[in-house]
Tab-separated table of C-alpha atoms in Angstrom:
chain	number	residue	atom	x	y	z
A	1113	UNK	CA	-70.301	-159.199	-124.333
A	1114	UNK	CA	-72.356	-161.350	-121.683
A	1115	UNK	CA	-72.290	-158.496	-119.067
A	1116	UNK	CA	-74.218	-156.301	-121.406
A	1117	UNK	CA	-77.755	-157.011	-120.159
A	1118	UNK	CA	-76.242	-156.885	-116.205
A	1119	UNK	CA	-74.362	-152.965	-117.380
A	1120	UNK	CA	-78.046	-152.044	-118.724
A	1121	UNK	CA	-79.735	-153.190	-115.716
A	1122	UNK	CA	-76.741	-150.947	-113.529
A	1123	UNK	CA	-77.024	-147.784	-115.604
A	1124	UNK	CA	-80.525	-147.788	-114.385
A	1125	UNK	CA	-80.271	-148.485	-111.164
A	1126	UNK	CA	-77.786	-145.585	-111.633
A	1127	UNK	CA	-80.569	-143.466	-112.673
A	1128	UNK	CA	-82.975	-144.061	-110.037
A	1129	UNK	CA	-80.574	-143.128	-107.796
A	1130	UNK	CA	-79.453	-139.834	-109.533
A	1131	UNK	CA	-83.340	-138.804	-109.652
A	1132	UNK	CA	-83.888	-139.712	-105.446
A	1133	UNK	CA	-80.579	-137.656	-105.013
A	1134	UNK	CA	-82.000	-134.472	-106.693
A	1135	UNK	CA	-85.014	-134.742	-104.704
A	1136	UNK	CA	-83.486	-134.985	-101.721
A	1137	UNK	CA	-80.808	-132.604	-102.363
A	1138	UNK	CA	-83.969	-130.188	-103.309
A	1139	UNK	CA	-86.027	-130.960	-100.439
A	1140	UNK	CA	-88.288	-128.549	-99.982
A	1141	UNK	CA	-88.383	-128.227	-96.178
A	1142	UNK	CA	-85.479	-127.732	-94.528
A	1143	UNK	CA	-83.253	-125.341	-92.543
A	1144	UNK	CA	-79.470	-124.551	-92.235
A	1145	UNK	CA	-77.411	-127.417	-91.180
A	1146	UNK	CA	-75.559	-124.740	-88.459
A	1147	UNK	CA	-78.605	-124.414	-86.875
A	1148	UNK	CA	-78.115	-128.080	-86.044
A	1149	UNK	CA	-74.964	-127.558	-83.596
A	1150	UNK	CA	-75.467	-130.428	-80.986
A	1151	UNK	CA	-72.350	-132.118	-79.514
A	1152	UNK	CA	-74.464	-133.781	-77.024
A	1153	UNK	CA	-76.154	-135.830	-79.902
A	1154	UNK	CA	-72.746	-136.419	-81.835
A	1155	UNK	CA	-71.446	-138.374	-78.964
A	1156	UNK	CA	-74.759	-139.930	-77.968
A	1157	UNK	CA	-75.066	-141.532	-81.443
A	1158	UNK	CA	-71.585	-142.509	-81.550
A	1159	UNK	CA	-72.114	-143.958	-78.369
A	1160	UNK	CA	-74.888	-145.887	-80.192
A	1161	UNK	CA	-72.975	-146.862	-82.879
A	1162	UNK	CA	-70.180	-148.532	-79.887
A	1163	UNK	CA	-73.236	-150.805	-78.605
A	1164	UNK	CA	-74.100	-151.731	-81.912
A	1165	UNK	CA	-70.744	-152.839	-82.911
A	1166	UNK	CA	-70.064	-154.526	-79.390
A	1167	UNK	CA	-73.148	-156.705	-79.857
A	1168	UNK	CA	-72.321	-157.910	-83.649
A	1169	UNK	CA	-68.660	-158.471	-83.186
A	1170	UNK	CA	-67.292	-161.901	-84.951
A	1171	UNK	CA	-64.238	-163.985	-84.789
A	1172	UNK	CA	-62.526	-165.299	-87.797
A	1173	UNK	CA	-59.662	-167.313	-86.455
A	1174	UNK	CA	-57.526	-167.133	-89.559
A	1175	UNK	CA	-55.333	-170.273	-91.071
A	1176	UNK	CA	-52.781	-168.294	-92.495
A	1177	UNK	CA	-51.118	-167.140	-89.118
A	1178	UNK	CA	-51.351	-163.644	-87.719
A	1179	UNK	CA	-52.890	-161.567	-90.366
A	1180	UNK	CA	-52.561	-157.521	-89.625
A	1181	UNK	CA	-54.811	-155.372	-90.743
A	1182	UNK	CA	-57.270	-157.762	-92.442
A	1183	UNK	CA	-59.714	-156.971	-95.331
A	1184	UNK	CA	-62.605	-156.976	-92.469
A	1185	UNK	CA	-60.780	-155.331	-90.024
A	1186	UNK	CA	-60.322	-152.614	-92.341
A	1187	UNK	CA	-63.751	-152.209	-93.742
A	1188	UNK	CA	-64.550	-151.664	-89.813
A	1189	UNK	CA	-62.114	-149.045	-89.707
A	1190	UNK	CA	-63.482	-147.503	-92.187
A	1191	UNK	CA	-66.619	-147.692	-90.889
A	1192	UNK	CA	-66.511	-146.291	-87.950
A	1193	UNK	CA	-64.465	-143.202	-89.494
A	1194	UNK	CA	-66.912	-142.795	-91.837
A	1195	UNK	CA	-69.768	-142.898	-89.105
A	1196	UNK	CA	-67.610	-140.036	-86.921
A	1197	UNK	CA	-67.550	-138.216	-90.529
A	1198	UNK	CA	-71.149	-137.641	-90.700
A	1199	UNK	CA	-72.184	-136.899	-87.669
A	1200	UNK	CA	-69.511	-134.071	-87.480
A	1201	UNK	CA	-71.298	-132.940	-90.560
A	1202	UNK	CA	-74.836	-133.182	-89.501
A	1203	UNK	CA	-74.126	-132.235	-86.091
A	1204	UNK	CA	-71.692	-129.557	-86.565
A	1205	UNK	CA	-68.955	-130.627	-83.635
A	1206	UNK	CA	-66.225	-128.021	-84.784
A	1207	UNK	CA	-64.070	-128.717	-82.139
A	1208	UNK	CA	-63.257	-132.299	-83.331
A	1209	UNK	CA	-62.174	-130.719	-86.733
A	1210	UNK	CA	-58.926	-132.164	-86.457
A	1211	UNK	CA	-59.457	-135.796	-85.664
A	1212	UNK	CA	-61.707	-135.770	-88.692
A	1213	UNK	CA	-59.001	-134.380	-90.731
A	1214	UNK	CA	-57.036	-137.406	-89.565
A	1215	UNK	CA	-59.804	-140.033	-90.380
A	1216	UNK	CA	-59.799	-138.160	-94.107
A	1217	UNK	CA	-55.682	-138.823	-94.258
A	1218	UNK	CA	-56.456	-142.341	-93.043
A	1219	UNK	CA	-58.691	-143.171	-95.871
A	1220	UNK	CA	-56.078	-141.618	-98.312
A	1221	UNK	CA	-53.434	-143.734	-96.599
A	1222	UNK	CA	-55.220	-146.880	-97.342
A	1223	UNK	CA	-55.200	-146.252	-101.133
A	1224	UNK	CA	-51.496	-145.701	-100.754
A	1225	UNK	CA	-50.934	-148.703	-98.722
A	1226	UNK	CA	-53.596	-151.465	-100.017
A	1227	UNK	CA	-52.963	-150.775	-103.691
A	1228	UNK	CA	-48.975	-151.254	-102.988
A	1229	UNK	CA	-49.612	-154.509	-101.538
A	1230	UNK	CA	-51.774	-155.496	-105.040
A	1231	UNK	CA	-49.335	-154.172	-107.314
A	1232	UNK	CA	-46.232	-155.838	-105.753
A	1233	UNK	CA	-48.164	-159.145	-105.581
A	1234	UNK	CA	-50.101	-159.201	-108.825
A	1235	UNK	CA	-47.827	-156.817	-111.122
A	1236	UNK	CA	-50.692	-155.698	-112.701
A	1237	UNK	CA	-50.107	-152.718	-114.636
A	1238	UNK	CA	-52.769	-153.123	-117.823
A	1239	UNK	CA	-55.143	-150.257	-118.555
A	1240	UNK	CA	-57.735	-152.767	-117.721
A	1241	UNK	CA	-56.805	-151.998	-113.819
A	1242	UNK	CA	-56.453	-148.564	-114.171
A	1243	UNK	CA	-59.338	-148.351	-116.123
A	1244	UNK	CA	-61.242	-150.468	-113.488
A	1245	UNK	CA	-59.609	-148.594	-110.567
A	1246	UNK	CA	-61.013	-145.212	-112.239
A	1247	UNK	CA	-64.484	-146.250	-112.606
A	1248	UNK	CA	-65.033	-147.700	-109.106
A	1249	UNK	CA	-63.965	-144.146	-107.735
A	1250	UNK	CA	-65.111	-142.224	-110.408
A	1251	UNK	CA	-68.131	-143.213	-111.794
A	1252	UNK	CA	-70.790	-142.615	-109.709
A	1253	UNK	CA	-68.938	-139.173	-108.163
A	1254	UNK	CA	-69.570	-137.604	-111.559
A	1255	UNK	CA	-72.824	-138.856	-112.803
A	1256	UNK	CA	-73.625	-137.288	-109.283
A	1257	UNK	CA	-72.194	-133.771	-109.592
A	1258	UNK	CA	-73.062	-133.687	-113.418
A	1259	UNK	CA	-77.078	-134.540	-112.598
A	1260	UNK	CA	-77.041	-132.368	-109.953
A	1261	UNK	CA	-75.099	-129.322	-110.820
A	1262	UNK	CA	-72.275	-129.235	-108.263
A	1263	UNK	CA	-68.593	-128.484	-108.521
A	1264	UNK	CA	-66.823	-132.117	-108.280
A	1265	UNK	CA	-64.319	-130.299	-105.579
A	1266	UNK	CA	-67.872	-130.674	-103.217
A	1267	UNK	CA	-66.463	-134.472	-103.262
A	1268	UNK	CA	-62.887	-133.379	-102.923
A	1269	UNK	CA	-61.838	-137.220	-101.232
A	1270	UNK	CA	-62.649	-138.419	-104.849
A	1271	UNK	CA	-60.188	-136.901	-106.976
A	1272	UNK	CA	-57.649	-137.546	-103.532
A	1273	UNK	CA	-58.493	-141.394	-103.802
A	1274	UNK	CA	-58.088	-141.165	-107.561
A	1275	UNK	CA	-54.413	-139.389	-107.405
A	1276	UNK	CA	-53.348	-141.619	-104.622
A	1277	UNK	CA	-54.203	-144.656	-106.961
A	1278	UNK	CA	-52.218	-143.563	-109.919
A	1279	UNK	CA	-49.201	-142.166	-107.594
A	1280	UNK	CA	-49.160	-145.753	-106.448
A	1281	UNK	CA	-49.596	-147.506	-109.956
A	1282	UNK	CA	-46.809	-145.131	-110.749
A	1283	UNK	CA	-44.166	-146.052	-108.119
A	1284	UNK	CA	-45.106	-149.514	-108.228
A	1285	UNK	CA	-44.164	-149.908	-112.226
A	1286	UNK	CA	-41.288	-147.799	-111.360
A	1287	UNK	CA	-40.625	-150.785	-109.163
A	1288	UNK	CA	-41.023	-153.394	-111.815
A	1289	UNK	CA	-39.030	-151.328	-113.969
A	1290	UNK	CA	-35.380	-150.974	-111.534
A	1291	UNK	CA	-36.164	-155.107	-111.280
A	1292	UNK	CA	-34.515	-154.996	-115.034
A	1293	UNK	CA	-31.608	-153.644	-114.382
A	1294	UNK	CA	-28.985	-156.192	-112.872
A	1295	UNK	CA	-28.059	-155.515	-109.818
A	1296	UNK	CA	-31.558	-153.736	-108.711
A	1297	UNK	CA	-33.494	-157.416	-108.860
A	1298	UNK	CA	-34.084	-157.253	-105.059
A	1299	UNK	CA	-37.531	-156.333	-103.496
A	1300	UNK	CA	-35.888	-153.768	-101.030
A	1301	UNK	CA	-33.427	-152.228	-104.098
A	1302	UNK	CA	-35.859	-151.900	-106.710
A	1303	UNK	CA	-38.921	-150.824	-104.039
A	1304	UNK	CA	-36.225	-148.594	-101.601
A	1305	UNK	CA	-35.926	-146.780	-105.210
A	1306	UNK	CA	-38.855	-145.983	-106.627
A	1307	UNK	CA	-40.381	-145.118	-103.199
A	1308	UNK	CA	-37.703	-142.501	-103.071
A	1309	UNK	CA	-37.734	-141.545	-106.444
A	1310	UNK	CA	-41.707	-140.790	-105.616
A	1311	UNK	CA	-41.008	-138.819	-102.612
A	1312	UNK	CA	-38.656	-137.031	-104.660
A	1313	UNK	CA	-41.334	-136.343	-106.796
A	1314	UNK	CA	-43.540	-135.258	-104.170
A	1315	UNK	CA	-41.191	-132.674	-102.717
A	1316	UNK	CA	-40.679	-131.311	-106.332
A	1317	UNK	CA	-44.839	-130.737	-106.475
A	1318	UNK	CA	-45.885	-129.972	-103.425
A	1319	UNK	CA	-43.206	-128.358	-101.699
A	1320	UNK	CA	-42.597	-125.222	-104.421
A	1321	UNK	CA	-44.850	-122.692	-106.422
A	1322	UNK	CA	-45.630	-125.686	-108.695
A	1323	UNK	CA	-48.176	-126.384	-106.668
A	1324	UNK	CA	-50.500	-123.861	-107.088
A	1325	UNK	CA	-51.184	-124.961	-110.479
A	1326	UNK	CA	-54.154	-127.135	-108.573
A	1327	UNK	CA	-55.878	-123.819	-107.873
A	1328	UNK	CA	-56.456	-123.230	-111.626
A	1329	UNK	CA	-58.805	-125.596	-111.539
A	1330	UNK	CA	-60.393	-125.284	-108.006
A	1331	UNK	CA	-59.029	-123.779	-105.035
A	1332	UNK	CA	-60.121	-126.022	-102.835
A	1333	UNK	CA	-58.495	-128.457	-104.758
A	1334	UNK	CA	-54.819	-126.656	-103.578
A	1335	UNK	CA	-56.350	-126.716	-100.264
A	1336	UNK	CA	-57.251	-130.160	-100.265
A	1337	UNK	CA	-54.148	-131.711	-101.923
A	1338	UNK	CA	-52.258	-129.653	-99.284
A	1339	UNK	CA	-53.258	-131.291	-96.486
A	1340	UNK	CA	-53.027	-134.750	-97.764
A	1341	UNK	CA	-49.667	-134.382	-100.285
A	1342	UNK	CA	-48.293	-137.241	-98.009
A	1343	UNK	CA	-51.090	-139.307	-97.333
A	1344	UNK	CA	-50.802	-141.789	-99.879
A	1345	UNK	CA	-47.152	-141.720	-99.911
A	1346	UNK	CA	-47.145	-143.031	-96.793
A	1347	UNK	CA	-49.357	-145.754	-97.279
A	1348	UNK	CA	-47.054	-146.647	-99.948
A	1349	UNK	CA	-44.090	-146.720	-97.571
A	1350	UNK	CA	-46.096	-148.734	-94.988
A	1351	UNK	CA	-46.923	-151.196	-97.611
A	1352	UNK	CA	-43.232	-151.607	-98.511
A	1353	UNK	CA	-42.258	-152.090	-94.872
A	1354	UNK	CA	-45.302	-154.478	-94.369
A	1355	UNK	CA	-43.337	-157.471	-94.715
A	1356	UNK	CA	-41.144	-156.883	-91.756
A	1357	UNK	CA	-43.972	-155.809	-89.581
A	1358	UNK	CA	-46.308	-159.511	-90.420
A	1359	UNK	CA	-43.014	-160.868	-89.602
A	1360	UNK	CA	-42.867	-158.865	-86.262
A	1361	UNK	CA	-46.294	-159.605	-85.846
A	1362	UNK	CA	-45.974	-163.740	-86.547
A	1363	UNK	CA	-43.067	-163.561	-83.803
A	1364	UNK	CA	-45.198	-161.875	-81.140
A	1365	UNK	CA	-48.303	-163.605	-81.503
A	1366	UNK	CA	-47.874	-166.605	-83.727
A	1367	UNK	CA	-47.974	-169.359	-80.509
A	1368	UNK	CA	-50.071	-170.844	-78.415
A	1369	UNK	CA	-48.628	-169.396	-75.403
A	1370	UNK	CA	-46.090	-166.013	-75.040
A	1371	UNK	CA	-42.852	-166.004	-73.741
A	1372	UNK	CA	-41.612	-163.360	-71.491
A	1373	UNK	CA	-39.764	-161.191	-74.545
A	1374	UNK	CA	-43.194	-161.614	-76.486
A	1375	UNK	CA	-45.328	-160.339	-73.746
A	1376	UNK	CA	-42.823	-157.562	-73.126
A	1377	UNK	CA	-42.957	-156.747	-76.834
A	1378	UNK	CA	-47.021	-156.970	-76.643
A	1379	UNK	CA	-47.013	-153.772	-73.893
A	1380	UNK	CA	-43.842	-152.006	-75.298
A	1381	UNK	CA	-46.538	-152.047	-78.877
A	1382	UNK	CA	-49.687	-151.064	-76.711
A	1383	UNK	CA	-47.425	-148.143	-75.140
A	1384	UNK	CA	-46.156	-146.960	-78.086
A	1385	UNK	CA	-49.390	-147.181	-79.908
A	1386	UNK	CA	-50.828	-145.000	-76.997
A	1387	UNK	CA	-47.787	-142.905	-76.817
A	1388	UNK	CA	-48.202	-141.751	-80.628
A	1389	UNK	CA	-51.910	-140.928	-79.787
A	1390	UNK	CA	-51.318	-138.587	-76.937
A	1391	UNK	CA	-48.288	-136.999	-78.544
A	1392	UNK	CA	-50.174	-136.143	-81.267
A	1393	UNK	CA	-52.975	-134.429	-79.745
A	1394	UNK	CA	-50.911	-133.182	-76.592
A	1395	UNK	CA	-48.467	-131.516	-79.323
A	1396	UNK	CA	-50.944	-130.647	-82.416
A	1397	UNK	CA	-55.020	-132.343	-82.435
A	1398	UNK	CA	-55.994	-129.613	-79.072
A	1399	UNK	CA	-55.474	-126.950	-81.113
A	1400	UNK	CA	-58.554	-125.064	-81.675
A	1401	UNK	CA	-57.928	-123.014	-84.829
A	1402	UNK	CA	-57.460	-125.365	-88.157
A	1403	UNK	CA	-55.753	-122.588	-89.869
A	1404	UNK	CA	-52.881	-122.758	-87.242
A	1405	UNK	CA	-53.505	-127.030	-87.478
A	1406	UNK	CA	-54.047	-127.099	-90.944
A	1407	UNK	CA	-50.127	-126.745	-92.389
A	1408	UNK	CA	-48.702	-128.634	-89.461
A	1409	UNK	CA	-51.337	-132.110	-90.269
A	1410	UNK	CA	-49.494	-133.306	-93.698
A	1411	UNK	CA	-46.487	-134.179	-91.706
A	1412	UNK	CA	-47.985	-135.131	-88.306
A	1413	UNK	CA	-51.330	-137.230	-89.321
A	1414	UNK	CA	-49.405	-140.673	-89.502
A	1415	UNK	CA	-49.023	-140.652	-85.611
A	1416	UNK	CA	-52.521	-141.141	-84.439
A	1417	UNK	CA	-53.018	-143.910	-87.693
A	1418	UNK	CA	-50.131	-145.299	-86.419
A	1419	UNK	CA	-51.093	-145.291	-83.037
A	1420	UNK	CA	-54.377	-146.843	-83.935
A	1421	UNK	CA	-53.254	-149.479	-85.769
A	1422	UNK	CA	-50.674	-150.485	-83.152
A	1423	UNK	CA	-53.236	-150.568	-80.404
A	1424	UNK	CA	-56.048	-152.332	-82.758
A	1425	UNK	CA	-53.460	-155.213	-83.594
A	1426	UNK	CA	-52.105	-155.923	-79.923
A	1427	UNK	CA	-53.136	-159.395	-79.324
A	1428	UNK	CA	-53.895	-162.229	-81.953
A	1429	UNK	CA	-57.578	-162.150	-80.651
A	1430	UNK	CA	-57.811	-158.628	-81.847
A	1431	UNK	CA	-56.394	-159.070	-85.017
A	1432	UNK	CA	-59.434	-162.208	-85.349
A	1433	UNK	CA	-62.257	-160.106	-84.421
A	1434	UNK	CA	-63.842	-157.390	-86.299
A	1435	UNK	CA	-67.346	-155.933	-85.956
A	1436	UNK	CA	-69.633	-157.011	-88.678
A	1437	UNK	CA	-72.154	-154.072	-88.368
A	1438	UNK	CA	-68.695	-151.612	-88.747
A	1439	UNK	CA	-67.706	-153.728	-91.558
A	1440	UNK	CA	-71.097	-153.149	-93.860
A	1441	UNK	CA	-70.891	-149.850	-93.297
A	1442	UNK	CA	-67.045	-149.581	-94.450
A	1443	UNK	CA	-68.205	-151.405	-97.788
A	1444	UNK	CA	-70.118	-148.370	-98.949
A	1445	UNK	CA	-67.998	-145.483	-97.802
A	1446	UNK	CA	-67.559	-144.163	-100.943
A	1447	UNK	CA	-71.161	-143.951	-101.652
A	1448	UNK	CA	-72.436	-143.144	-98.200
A	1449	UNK	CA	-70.044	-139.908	-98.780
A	1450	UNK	CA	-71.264	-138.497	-101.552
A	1451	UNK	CA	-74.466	-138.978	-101.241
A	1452	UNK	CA	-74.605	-137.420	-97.280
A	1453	UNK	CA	-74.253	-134.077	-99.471
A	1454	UNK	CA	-77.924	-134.822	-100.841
A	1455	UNK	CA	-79.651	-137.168	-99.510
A	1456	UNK	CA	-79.120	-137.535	-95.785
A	1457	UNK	CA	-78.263	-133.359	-95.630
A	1458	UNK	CA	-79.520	-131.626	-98.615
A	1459	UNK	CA	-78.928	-127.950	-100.812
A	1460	UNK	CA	-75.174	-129.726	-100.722
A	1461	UNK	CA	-74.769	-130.164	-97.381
A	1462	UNK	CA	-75.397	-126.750	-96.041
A	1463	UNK	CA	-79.232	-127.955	-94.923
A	1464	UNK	CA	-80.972	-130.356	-92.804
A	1465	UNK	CA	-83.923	-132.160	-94.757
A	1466	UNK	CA	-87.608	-132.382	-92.953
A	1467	UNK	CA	-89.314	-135.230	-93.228
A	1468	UNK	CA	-91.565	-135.604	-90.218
A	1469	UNK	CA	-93.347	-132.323	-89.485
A	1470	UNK	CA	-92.454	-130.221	-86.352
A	1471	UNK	CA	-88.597	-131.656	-87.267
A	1472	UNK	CA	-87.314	-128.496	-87.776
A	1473	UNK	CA	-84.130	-126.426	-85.944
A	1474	UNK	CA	-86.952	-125.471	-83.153
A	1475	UNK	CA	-87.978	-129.040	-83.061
A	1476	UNK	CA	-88.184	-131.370	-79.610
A	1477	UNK	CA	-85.560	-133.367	-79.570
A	1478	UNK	CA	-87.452	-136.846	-80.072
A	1479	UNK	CA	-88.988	-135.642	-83.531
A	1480	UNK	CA	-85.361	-134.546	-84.901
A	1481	UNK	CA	-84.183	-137.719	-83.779
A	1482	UNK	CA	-87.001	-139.358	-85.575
A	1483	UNK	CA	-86.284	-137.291	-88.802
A	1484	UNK	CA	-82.610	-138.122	-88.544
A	1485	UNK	CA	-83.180	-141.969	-88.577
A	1486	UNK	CA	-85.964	-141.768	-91.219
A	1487	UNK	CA	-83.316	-140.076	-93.482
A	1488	UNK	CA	-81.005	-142.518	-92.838
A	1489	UNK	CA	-83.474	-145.436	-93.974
A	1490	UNK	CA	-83.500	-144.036	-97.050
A	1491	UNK	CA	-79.502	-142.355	-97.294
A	1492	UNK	CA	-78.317	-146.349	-96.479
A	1493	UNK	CA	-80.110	-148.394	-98.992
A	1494	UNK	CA	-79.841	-146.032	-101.703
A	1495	UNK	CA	-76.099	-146.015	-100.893
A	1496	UNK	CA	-75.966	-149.895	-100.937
A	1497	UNK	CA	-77.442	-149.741	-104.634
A	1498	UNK	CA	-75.322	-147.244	-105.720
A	1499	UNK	CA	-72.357	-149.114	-104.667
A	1500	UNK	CA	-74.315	-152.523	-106.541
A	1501	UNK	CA	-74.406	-150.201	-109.470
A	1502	UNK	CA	-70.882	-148.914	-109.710
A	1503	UNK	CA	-69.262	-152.601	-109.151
A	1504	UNK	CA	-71.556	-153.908	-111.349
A	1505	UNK	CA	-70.683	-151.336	-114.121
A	1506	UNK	CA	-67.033	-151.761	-113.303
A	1507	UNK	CA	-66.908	-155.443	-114.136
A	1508	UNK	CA	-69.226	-155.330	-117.143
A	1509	UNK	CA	-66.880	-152.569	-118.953
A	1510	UNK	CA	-63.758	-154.317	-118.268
A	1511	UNK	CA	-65.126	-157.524	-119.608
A	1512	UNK	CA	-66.312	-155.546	-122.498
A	1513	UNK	CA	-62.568	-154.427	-122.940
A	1514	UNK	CA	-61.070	-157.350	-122.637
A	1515	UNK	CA	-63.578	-158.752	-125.284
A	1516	UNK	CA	-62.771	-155.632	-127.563
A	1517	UNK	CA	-58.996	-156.581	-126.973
A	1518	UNK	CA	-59.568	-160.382	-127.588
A	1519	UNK	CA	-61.410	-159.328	-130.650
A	1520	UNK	CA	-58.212	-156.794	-132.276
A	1521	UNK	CA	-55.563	-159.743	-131.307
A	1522	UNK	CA	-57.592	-162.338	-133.262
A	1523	UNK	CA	-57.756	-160.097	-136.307
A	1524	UNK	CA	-54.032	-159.291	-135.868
A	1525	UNK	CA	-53.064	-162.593	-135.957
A	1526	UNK	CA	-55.503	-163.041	-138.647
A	1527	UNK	CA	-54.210	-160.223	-140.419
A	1528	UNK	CA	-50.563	-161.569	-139.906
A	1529	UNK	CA	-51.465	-165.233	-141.401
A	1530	UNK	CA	-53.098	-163.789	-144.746
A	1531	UNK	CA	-49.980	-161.968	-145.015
A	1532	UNK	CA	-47.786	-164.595	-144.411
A	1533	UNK	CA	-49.975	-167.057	-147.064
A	1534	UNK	CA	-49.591	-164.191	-149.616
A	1535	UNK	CA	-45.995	-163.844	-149.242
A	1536	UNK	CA	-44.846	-165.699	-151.941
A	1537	UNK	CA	-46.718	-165.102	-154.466
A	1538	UNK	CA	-46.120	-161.513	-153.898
A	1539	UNK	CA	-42.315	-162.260	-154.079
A	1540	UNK	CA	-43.081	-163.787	-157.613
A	1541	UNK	CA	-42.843	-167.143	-156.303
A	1542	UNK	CA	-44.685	-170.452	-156.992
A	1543	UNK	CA	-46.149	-171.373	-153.640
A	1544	UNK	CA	-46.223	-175.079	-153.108
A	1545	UNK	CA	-49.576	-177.160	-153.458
A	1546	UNK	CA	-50.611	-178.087	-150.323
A	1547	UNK	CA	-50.092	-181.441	-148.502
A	1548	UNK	CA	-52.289	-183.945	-148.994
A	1549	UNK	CA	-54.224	-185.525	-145.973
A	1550	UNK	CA	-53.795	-188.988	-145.123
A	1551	UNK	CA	-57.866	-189.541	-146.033
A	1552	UNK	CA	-56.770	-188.370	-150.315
A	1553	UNK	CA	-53.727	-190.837	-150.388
């Protein structure tokens, strides 16, 4: 196992971060995060964030023609969402409740759509992936809420990433499966199927009492689920439709210079993208109470990510550029999430940590400031080698499985020889004498 020096070196970097995490999380000055209601500051550091991203945006002119949604284009999406996500917690800006709820379905809807696209490309359905999958969302999540004593629900996108994975894994063998049957060889046959054969499923969970089985184990997990029961699904659909939208997409914007239909089909896609935005919050994100939001947002979230997404990929320029600063952050979501609960906010979540004296809920606003950024220099860095950890981790025990499964083939096939030399003489035959080489003639 050559990884098993690097897994060693992981589980304590791990550690280190599991013992800085119940510091912070028991920081010992520190006052109630509600106390910290400042809208003004939410959008001022957003605003921050804007310049930020402006001044380190890049160009990657791709050779592949027009690529939508790229791997750095979506590590800056999530980046910025995640961004939004923190401030609303640290700030506590209730009125934008529902476009966070949105950014949350988004996430889901990428582990929907991006593991479709893997799983119809590689057909990779070994426990090594699943394994692998589990650990990179798992792992650190539940050293975290062992070591510190919380209920895993606190990190309720966790076990929604998780489900949305194996939902998709599911469909997607599904898939491979119809491909068998003649007649069902087709992408859009066998796909068209087991997507609907998983909504089907859906329906059947969600959609009836069955469903409140989740609140045996946590009622916020029946809450959670709820809101997002289509999220993933969804992704999944986009992902099967992908193929006619890069084809829409190499059409508008594949040459050097548009024709009239192309440039017509550039603002019909900027209106529509803009359309879906306003319709959505016209119709459903100004409403003020989330209880009255809440049941409507399974079935209405995919217009503003739709809308987005249009908008983001209107010109072959845009689809080129990404902002690198966006795109670090979006590599360490996962970790930046979970450990917001303890690190940059602390008693899980329901505090504000003081680090700089005079920083408290009474505080000027330069010195909270101050205390905010200083809690970020450590919140970021521990994030980054949390997320060094977990990948690092993730590798080393799926080489270590593959080398356990190497090891059980070689002493099948072992097993299977002896068995095979032994064969005769357990049939009360006279084996032959072996051959002679051409060195004892």
């Amino acid at each position: 196992w050559n990884g098993r020096w690097d897994f060693a070196k992981a589980q304590c970097q791990v550690a280190f971060v599991l013992v800085i995490a119940y510091i912070g999380n028991n920081w010992h000055d520190s006052y109630p995060r509600n106390d910290n209601h400042d809208p003004s500051m939410f959008w001022a550091m957003n605003a921050g964030l804007l310049i930020v991203s402006l001044a380190m945006m890049k160009r990657e002119e791709s050779t592949r023609g027009v690529q939508l949604l790229s791997r750095p284009q979506t590590e800056e999406w999530k980046g910025w969402m995640q961004w939004a996500f923190i401030m609303y917690h640290y700030y506590r800006v209730y009125y934008v409740y529902n476009e966070i709820r949105v950014f949350v379905s988004a996430y889901v809807w990428m582990t929907g759509f991006g593991n479709f696209l893997y799983f119809e490309k590689k057909q990779d359905f070994s426990v090594e992936r699943a394994v692998s999958m589990w650990l990179r969302i798992n792992y650190f999540p539940l050293l975290l809420s062992f070591f510190l004593g919380v209920k895993l629900s606190l990190y309720y996108v966790v076990p929604l990433h998780t489900v949305g994975f194996f939902i998709t894994m599911g469909t997607c063998f599904l898939a491979a499966q119809f491909r068998k049957i003649p007649g069902f060889e087709g992408y859009w046959t066998a796909n068209g199927l087991a997507v609907f054969v998983s909504l089907l499923v859906h329906i059947a969970f969600y959609e009836t009492p069955i469903v409140k089985v989740l609140a045996l184990a946590d009622e916020e997990y029946l809450f959670r689920f709820q809101a997002d029961k289509y999220s993933a699904w969804v992704g999944i659909l986009s992902g099967f439709f992908w193929k006619k939208f890069k084809e829409y997409m190499q059409w508008t914007y594949g040459t050097e210079k548009m024709n009239g239909k192309q440039m017509n089909a550039m603002f019909l896609q900027i209106f529509a993208g803009a359309f879906l935005i306003f319709a959505w919050f016209n119709f459903f994100g100004y409403i003020g109470d989330k209880y009255t939001y809440n049941p409507k947002h399974p079935y209405i979230f995919w217009m503003p990510v739709a809308g987005w997404l249009m908008i983001r990929n209107s010109s072959k320029y845009l689809t080129e550029i990404h902002s690198r600063a966006l795109e670090f952050f979006g590599r360490i979501t996962l970790e930046t999430y979970v450990l917001q609960f303890h690190v940059f906010m602390c008693k899980d979540v329901q505090h504000i940590p003081v680090l700089i004296p005079g920083a408290n809920a009474d505080g000027s606003l330069w010195l909270k400031t101050a205390n905010m950024l200083l809690c970020g220099c450590v919140f970021v860095p521990l994030a980054m080698l949390a997320r060094k950890a977990t990948v690092t981790t993730q590798t080393t025990v799926v080489e270590l499985m593959q080398v356990v499964k190497g090891s059980i083939l070689d002493c099948g096939k072992d097993v299977e020889l002896t068995g095979k030399l032994m064969e005769p003489e357990k049939s009360g035959e006279t084996p032959e004498p072996p051959a002679k080489s051409a060195e004892g003639v």
